[in-house]
CSV table of C-alpha atoms in Angstrom, one decimal:
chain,number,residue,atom,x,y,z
A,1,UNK,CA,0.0,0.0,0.0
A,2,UNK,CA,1.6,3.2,-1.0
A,3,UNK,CA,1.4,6.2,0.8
A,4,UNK,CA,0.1,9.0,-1.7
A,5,UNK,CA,2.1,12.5,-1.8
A,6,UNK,CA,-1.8,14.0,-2.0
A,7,UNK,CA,-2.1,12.1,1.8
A,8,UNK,CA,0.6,13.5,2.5
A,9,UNK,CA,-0.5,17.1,2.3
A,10,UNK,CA,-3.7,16.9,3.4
A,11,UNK,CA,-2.4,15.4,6.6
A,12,UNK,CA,0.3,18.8,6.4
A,13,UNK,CA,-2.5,20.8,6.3
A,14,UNK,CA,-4.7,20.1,8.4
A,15,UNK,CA,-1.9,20.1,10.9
A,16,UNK,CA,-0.1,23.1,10.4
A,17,UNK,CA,-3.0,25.4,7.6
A,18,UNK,CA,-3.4,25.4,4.0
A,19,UNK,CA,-0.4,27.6,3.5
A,20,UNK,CA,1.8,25.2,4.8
A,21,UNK,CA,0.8,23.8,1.4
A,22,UNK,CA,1.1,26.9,-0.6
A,23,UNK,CA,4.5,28.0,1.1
A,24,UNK,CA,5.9,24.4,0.1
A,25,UNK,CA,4.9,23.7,-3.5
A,26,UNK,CA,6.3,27.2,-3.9
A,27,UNK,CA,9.6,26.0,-2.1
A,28,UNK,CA,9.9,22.9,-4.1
A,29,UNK,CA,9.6,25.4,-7.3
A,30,UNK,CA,12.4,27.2,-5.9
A,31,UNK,CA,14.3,24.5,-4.1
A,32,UNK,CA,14.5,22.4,-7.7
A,33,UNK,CA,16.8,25.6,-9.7
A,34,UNK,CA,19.1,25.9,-7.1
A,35,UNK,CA,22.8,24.2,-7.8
A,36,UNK,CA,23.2,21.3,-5.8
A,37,UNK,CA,25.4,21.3,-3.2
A,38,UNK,CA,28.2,18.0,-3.2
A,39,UNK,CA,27.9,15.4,0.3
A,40,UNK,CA,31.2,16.0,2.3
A,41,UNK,CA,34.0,13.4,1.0
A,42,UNK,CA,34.0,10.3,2.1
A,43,UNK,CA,35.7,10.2,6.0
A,44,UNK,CA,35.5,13.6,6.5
A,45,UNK,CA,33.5,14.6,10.2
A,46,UNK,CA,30.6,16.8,9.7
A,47,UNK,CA,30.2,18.4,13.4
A,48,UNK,CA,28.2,21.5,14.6
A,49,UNK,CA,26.3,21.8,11.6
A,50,UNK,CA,29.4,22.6,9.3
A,51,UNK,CA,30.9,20.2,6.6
A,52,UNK,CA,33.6,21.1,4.3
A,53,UNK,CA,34.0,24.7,6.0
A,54,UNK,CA,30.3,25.7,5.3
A,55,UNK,CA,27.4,25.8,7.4
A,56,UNK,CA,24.6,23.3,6.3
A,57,UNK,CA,20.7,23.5,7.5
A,58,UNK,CA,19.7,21.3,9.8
A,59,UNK,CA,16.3,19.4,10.5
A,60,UNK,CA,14.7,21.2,13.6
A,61,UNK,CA,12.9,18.0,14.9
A,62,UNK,CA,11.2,15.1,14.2
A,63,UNK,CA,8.0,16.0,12.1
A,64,UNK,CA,5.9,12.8,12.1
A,65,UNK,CA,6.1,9.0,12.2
A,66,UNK,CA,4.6,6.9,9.9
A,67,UNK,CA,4.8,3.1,10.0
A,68,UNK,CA,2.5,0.5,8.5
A,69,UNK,CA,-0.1,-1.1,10.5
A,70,UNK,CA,-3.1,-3.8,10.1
A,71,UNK,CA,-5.3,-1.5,12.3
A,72,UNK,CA,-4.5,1.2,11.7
A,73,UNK,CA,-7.1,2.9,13.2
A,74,UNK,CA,-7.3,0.8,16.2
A,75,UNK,CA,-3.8,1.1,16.8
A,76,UNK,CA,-3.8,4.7,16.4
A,77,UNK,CA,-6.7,4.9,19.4
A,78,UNK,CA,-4.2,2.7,21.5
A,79,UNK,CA,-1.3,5.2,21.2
A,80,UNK,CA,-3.9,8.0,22.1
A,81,UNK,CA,-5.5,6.2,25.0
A,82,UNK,CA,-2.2,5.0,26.9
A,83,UNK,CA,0.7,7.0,25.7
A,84,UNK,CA,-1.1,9.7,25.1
A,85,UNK,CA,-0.8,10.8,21.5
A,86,UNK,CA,-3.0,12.6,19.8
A,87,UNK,CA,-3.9,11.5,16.3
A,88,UNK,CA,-3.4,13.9,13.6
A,89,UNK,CA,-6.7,16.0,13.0
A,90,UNK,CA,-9.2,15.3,10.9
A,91,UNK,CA,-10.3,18.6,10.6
A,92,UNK,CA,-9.6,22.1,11.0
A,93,UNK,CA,-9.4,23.0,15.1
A,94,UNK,CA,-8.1,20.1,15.9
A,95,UNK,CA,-5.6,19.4,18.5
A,96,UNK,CA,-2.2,18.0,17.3
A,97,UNK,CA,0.2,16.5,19.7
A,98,UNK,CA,2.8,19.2,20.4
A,99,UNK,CA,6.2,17.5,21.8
A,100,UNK,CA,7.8,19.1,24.3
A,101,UNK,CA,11.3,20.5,23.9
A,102,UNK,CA,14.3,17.9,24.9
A,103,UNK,CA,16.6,15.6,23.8
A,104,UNK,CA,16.4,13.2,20.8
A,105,UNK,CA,18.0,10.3,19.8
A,106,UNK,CA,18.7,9.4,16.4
A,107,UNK,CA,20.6,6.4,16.1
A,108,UNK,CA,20.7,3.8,12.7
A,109,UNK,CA,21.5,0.0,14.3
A,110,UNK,CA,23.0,-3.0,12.8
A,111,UNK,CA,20.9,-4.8,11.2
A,112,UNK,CA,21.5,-8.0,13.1
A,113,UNK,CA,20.9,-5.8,16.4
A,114,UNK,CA,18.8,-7.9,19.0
A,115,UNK,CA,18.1,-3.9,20.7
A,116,UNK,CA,14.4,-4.1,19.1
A,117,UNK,CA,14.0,-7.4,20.4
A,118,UNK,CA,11.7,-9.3,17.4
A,119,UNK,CA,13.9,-9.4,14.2
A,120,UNK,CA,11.7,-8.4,11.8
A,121,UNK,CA,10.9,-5.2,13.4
A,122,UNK,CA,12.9,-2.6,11.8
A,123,UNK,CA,12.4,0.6,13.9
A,124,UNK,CA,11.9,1.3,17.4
A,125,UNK,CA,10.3,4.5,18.5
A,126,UNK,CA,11.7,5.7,21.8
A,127,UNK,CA,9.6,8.4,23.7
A,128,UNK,CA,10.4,10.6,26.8
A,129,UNK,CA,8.9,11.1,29.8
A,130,UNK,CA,8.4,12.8,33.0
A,131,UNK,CA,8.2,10.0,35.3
A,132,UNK,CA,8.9,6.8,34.5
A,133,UNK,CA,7.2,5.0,37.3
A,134,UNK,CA,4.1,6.9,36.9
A,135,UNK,CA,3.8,5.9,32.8
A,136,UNK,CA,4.5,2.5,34.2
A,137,UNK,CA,1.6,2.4,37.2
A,138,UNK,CA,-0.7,3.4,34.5
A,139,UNK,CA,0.2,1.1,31.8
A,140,UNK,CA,0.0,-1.9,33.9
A,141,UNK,CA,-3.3,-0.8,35.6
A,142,UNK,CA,-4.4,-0.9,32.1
A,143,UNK,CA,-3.0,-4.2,31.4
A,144,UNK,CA,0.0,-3.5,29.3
A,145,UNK,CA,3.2,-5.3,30.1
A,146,UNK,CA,6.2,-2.9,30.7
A,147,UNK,CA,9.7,-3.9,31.9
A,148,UNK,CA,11.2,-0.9,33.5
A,149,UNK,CA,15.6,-0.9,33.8
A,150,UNK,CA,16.7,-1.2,37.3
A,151,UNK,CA,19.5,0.4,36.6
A,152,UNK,CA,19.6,4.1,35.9
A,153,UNK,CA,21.8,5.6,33.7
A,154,UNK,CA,24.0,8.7,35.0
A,155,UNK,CA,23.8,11.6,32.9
A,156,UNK,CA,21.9,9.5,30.6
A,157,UNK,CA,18.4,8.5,32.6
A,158,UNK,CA,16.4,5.5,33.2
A,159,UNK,CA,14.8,3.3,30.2
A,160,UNK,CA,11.3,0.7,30.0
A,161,UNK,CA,10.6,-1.3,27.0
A,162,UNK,CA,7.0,-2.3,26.1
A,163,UNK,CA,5.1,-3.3,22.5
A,164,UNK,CA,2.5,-2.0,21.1
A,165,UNK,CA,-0.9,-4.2,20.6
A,166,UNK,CA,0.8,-5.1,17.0
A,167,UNK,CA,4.5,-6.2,18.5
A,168,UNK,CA,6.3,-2.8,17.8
A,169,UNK,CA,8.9,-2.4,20.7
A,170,UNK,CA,8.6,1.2,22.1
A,171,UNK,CA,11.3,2.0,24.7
A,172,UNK,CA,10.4,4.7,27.3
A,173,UNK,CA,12.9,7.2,28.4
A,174,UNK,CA,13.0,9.8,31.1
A,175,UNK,CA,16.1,11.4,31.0
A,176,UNK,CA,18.2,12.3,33.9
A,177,UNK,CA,18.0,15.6,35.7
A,178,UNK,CA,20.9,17.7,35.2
A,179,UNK,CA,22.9,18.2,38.1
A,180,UNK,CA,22.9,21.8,40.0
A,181,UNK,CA,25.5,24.3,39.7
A,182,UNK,CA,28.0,24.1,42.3
């Protein structure tokens, strides 16, 4: 099943307004006359946003994550109900789930990594939060099986790993607290 450009940005703009739309298919125009720039060489570091001596853009975040489901619509309520995700709208005035502002991880595996746990899972969505022993209390009260760490992480934070109702691993992460000036 592919997933249609026009899906694409009808989901953009209901999410972020109809010239979200207009301001992109106009940046695309411009975007596809501009020279192309050349990927650093081979081996050389690309590190604080400059490669070869130049400063490059950088993504600001993580926009959306799409992944293929059987129920999609079911698992979509799931995600809502216990994590806590809202769904993109459906319509105009609609709430969209707004992230707060932290740390992310983005990190390609091996693919013989035994991290995701089921080998024919291919991605692993990690998601932070406040208080790890609260998300846990709530998941289980619902039902869900969660295996929190023991051990906590310094400067890093704690970790729990639990699956989705279609066997997606999702590993929960609430990061350490920085430690106060001395």
């Amino acid at each position: 099943m592919r997933f249609h450009r026009r899906e694409l940005l009808r989901a953009a703009s209901l999410v972020f307004g109809s010239s979200f739309i207009v301001n992109r298919l106009g940046l695309a125009a411009q975007t596809a006359t501009q020279p192309k720039i050349s990927p650093p060489a081979a081996g050389s570091a690309v590190r604080d946003g400059i490669a070869g001596g130049a400063e490059i853009e950088k993504v600001t975040g993580i926009g959306g994550l799409f992944f293929r489901a059987h129920d999609p619509k079911g698992l979509a309520g799931w995600y809502q109900q216990h994590l806590g995700i809202s769904l993109t709208p459906s319509s105009e005035g609609d709430p969209v789930w707004e992230q707060e502002a932290g740390p992310t991880s983005f990190t390609p595996f091996p693919e013989t990594t035994k991290y995701f746990g089921d080998a024919q899972k291919v991605w692993m969505v990690n998601f932070r939060v406040r208080d790890l022993d609260k998300m846990a209390a709530q998941l289980r009260a619902a039902g869900i099986e969660i295996k929190v760490d023991p051990q906590s992480y310094p400067n890093i934070g704690r970790f729990a790993r639990l699956h989705d109702p279609e066997g997606n691993p999702i590993e929960l992460w609430q990061p350490a607290k920085p430690n106060p000036p001395r």
